[in-house]
mmCIF file of C-alpha atoms and ligand atoms in Angstrom:
data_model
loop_
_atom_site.group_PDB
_atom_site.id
_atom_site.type_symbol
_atom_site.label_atom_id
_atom_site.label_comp_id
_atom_site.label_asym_id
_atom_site.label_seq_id
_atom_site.Cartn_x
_atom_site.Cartn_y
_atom_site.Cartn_z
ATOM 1 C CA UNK A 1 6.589 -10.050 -18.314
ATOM 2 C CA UNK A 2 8.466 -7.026 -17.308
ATOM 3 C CA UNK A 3 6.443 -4.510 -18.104
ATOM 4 C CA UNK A 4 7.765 -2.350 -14.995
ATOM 5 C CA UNK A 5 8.383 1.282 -15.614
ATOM 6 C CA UNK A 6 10.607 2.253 -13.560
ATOM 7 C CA UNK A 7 10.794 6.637 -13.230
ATOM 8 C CA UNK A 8 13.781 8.282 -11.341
ATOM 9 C CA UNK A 9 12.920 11.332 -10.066
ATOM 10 C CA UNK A 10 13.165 12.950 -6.122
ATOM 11 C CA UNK A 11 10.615 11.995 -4.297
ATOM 12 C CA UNK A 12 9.012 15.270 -3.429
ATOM 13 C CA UNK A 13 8.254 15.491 -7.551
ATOM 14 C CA UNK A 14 7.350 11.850 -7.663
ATOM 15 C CA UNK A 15 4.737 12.872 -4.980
ATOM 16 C CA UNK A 16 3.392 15.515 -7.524
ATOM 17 C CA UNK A 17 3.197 13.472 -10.682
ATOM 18 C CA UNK A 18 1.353 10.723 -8.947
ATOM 19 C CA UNK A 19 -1.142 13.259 -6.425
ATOM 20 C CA UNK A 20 -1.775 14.943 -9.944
ATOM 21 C CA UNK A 21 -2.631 11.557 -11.793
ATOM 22 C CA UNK A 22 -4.579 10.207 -8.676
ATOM 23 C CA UNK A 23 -6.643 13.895 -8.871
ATOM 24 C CA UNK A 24 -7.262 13.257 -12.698
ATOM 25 C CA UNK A 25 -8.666 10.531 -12.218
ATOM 26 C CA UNK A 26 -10.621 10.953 -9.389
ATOM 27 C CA UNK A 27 -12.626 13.932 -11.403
ATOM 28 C CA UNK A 28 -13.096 11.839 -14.314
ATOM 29 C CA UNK A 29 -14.527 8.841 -12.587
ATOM 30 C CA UNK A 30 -16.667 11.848 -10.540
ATOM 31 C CA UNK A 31 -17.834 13.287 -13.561
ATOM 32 C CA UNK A 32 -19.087 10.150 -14.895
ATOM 33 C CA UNK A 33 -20.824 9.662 -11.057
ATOM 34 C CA UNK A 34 -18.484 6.936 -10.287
ATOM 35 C CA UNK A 35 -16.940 6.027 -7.388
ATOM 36 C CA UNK A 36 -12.743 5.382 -7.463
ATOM 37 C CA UNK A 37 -11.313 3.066 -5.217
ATOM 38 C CA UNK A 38 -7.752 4.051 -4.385
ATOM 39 C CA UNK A 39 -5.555 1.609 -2.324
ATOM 40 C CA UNK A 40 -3.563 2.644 0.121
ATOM 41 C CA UNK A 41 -0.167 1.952 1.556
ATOM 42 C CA UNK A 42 1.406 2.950 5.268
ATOM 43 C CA UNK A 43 4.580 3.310 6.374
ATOM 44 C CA UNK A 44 6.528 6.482 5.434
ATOM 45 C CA UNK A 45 7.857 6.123 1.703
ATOM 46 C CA UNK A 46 3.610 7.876 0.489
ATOM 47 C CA UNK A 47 3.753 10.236 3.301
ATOM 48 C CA UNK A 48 4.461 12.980 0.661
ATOM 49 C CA UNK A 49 2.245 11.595 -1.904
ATOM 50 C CA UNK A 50 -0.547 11.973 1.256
ATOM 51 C CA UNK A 51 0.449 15.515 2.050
ATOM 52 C CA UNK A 52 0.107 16.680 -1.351
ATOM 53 C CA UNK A 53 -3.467 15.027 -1.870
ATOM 54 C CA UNK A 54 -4.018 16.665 1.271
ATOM 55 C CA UNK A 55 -2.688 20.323 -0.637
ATOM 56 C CA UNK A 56 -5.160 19.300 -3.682
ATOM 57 C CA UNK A 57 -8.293 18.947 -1.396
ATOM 58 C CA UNK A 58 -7.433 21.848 0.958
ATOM 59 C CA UNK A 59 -6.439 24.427 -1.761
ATOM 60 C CA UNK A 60 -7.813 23.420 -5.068
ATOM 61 C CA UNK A 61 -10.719 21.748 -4.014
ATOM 62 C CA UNK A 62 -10.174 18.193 -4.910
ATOM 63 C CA UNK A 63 -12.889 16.014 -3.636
ATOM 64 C CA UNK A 64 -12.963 12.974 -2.404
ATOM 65 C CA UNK A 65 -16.774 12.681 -2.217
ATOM 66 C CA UNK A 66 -17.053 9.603 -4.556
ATOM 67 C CA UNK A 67 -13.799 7.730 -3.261
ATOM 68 C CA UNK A 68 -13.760 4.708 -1.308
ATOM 69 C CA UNK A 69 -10.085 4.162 0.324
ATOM 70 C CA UNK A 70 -8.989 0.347 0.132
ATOM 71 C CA UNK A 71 -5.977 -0.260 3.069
ATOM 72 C CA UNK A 72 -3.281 -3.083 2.155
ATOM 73 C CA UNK A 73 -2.931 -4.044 5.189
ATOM 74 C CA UNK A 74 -3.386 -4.108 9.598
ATOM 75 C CA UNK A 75 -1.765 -5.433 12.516
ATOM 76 C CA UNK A 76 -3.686 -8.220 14.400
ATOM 77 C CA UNK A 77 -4.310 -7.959 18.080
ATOM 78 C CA UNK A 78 -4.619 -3.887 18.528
ATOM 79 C CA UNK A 79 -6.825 -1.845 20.093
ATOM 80 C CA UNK A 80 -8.728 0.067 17.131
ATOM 81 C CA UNK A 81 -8.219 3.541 18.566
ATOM 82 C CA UNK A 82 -3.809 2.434 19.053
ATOM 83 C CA UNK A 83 -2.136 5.454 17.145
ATOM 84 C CA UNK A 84 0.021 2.770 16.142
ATOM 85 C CA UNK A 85 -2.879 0.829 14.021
ATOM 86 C CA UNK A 86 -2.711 1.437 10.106
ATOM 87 C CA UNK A 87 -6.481 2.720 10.546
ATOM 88 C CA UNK A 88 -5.409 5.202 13.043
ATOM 89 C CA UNK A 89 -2.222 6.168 10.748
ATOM 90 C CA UNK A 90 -4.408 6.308 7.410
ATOM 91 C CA UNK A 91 -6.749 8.422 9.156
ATOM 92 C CA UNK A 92 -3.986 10.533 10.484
ATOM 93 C CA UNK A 93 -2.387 11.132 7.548
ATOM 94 C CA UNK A 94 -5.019 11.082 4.411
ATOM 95 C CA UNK A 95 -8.616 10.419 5.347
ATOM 96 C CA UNK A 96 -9.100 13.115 7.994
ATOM 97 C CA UNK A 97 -7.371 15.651 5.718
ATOM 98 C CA UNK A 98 -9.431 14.885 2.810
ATOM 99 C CA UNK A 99 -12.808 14.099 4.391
ATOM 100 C CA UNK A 100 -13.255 10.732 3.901
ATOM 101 C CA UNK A 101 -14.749 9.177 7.118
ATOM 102 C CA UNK A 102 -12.855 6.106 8.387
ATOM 103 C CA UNK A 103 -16.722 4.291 8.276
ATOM 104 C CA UNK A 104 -16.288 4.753 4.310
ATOM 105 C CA UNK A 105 -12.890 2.773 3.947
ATOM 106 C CA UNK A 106 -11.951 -0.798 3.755
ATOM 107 C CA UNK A 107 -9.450 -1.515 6.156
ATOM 108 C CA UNK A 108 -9.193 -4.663 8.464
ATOM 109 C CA UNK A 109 -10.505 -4.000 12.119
ATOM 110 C CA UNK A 110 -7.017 -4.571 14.127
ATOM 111 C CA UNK A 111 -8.896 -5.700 16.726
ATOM 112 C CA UNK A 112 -10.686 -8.888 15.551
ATOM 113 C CA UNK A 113 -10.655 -12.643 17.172
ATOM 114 C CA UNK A 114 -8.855 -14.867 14.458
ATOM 115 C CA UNK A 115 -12.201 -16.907 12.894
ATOM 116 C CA UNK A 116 -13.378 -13.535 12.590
ATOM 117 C CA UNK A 117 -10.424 -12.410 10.717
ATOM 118 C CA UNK A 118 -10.816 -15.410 8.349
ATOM 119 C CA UNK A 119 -14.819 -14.163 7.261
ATOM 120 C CA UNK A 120 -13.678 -10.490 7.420
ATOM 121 C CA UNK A 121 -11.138 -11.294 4.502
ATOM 122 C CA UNK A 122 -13.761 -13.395 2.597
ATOM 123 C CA UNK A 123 -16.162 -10.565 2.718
ATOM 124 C CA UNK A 124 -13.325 -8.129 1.509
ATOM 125 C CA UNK A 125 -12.421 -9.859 -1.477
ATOM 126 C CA UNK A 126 -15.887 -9.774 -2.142
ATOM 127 C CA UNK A 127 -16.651 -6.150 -1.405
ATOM 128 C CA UNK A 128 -13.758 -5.213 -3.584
ATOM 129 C CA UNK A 129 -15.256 -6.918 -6.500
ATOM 130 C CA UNK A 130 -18.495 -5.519 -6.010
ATOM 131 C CA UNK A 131 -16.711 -2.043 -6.255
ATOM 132 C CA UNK A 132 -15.578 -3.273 -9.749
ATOM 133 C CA UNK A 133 -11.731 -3.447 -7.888
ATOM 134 C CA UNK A 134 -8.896 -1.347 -7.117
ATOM 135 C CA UNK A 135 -8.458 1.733 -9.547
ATOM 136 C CA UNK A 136 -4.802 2.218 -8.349
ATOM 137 C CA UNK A 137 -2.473 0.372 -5.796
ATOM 138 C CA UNK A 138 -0.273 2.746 -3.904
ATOM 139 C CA UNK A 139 2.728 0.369 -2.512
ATOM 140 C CA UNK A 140 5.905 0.349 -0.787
ATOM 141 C CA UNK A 141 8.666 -1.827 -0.947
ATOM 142 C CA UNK A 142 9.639 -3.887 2.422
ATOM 143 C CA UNK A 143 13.206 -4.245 3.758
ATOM 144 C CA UNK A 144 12.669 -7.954 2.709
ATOM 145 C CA UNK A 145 10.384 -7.487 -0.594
ATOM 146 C CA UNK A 146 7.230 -7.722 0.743
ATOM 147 C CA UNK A 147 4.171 -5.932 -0.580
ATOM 148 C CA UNK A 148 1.405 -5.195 2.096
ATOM 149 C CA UNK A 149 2.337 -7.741 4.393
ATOM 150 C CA UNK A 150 2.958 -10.716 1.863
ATOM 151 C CA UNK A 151 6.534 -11.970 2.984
ATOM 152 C CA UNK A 152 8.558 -13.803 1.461
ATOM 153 C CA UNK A 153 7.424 -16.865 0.287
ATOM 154 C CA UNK A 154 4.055 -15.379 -0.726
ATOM 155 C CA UNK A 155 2.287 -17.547 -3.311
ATOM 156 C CA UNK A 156 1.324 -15.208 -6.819
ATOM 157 C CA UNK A 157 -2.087 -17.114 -6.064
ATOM 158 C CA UNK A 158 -2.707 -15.447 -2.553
ATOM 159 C CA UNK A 159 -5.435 -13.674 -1.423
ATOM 160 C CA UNK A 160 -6.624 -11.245 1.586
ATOM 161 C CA UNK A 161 -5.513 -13.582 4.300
ATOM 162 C CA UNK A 162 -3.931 -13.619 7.941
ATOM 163 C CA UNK A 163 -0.106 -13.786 7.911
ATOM 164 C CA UNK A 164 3.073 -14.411 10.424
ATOM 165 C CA UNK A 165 5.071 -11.246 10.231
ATOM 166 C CA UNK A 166 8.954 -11.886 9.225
ATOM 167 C CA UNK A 167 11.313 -11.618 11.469
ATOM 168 C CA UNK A 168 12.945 -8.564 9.956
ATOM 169 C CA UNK A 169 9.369 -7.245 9.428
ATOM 170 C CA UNK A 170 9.230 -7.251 13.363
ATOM 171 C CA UNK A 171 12.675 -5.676 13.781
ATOM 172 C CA UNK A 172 12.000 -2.369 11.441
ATOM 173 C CA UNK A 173 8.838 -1.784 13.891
ATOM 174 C CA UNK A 174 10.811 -1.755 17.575
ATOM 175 C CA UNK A 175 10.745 1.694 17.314
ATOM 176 C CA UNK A 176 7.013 2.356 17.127
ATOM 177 C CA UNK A 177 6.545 -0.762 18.952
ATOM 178 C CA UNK A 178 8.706 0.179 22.533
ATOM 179 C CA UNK A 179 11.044 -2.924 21.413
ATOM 180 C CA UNK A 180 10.765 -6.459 19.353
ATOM 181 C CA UNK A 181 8.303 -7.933 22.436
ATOM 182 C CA UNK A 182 5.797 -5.278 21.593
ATOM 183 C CA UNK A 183 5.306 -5.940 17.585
ATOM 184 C CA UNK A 184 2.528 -7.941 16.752
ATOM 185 C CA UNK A 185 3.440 -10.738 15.163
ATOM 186 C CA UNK A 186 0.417 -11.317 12.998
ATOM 187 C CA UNK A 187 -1.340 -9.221 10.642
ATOM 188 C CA UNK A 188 -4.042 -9.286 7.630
ATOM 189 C CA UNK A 189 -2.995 -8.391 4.252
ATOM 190 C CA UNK A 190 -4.125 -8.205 0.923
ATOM 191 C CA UNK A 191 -2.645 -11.041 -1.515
ATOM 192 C CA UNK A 192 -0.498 -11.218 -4.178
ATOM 193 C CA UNK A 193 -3.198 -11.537 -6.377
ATOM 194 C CA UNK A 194 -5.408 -8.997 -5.021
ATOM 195 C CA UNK A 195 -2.731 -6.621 -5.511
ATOM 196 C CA UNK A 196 -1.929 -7.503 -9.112
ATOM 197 C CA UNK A 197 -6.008 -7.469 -9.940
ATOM 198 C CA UNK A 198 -5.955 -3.989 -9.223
ATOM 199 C CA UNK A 199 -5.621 -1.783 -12.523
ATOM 200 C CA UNK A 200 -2.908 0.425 -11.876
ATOM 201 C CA UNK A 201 0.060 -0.063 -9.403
ATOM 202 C CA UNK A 202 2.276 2.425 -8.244
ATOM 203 C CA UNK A 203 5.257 1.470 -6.082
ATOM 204 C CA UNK A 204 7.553 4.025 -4.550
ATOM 205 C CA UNK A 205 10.951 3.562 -2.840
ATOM 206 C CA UNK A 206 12.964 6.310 -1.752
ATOM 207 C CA UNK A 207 16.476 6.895 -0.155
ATOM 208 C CA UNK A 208 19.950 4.282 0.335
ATOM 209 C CA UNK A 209 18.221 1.861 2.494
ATOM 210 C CA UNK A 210 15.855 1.236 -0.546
ATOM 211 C CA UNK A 211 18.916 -0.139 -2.776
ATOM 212 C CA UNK A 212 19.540 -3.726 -2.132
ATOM 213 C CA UNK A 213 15.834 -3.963 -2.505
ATOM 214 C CA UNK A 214 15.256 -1.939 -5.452
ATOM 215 C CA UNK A 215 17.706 -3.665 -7.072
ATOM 216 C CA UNK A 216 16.449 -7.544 -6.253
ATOM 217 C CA UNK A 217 13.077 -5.967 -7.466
ATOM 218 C CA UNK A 218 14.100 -5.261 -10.615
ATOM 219 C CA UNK A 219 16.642 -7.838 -11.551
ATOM 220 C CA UNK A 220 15.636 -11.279 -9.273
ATOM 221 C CA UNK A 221 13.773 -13.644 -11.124
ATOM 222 C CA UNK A 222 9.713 -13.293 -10.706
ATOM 223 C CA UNK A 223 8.630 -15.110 -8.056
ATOM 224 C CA UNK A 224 7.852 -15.773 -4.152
ATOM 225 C CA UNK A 225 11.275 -15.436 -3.072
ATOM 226 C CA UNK A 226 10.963 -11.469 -3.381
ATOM 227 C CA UNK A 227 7.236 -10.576 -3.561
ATOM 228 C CA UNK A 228 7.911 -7.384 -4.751
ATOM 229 C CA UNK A 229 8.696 -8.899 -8.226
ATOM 230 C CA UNK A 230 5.387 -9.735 -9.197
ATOM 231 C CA UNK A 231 5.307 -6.516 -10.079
ATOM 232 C CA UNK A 232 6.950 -7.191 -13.472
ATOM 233 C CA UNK A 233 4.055 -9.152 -14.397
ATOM 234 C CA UNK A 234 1.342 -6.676 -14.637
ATOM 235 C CA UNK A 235 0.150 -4.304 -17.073
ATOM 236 C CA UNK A 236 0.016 -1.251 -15.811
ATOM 237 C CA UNK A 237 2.880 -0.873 -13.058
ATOM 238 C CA UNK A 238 5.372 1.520 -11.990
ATOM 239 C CA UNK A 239 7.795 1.900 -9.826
ATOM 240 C CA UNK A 240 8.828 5.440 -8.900
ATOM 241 C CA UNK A 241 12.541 5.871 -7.174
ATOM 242 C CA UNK A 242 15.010 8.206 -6.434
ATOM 243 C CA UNK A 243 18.629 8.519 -7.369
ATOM 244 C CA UNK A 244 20.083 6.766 -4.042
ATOM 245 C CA UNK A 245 17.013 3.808 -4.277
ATOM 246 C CA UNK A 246 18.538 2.924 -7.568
ATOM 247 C CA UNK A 247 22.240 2.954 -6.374
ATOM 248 C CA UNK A 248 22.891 6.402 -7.965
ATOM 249 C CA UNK A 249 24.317 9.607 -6.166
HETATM 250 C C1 GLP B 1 5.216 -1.876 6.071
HETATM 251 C C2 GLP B 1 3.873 -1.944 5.317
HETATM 252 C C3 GLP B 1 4.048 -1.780 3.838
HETATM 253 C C4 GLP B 1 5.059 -0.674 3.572
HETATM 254 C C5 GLP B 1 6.429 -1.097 4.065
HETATM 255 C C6 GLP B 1 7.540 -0.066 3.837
HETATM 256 O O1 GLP B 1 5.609 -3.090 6.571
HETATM 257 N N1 GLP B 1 3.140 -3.138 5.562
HETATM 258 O O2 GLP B 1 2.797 -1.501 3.246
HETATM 259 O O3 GLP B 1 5.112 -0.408 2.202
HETATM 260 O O4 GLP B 1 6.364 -1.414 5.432
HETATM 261 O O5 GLP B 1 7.537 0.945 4.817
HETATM 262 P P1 GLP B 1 8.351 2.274 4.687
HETATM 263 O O6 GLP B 1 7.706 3.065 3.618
HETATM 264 O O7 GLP B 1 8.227 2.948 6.031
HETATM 265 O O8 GLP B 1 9.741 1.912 4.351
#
């Protein structure tokens, strides 16, 4: 229990230290002929860490040959080419930068009939432990707590699995969404437990409207209530924030 480290530092340098760690262990896992499996967050608290793996391919020849990307998490009900899909946005911003074709990574088809949805997270959970599972988690923090799309009230038991989208979920997307009528209101995400399975999480929150958050995170007791707690339980988690996440400055 507790077992969070939790580094302040800005976020351009928390990019850095985690593109560099990512990058370390991509090349040993390469050298050995292995693949790493890197999980992947959206929204815009990694968009730095992104850019600089981006830097790391471009200009010092990182590859991502042997790397299969693993997404947290999709919106139901949208067309697969929407620029507002997390496979369009991952694409976007990491996998066409780095070379890694969107046939090689695992994320939910935003497009799929619900029964379908219900196999294509079966098969997922299975795929994932053929890979030998998640080398390391990138994750944000939601307004609310969530992680991926687990909401509040997210059992530590859950797995990849549809889920109803919180109202204030729905309210932080109008923008991208053309107003609250236009957000889906379902999505797939990985569960609780799928995230904590995977061997090395690394949570980032950045800037003021991180606080309240941050500070639940850290000091509300473990449990469904604030998702985001669960990471306290695992072995090898971290949560990277800046000086005004963490109430500072
Ligand atoms: C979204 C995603 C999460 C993300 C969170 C925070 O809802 N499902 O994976 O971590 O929001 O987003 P942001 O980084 O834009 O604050």
């Amino acid at each position: 229990m507790d077992q969070l480290e939790v580094r302040v530092q800005p976020p351009d340098q928390a990019a850095r230290e985690l593109a560099a760690e990512i990058a370390g262990l991509i090349r040993a896992r390469a050298e050995e002929g292995l693949a790493f499996v890197l999980g992947l967050a959206t929204g815009r608290t990694p968009l730095g860490l992104y850019a600089e793996l981006a830097r790391l391919h471009r200009e010092e020849g990182l590859s991502f040959e042997h790397v299969v990307a693993v997404n947290l998490d999709e919106y139901e009900g949208v067309e697969p080419d929407d620029p507002r899909s997390f496979r369009a946005w991952t694409r976007a911003h990491l996998l066409d930068a780095v070379g890694v074709p969107v046939e090689r990574a695992l994320i939910p088809p935003p497009d799929l009939a619900v029964a379908a949805e219900v196999a294509w997270c079966r098969a997922f959970e299975e795929r994932l432990r053929a890979l030998g599972g998640i080398d390391l988690q990138v994750l944000g923090l939601g307004r609310n707590g969530h992680i991926g799309f687990n909401e509040p009230g997210s059992a530590r038991e859950s797995r990849t699995r549809r889920v109803r989208l919180a109202p204030e979920t729905r309210q932080d997307a109008v923008d991208t969404w053309d107003g609250l009528d236009g957000v889906p209101t379902h999505a797939i995400t990985q569960g609780i437990a799928t995230i904590l399975e995977a061997r090395r999480l690394r949570a980032l929150a950045f800037g003021l409207a991180k606080r309240d958050i941050v500070r639940r995170t850290l000091e509300e007791p473990v449990g469904p209530r604030i998702p985001a707690t669960f990471l306290r339980e695992h072995p090898d988690a971290r949560l990277c924030v800046d000086e005004p996440a963490l109430g500072r400055g």
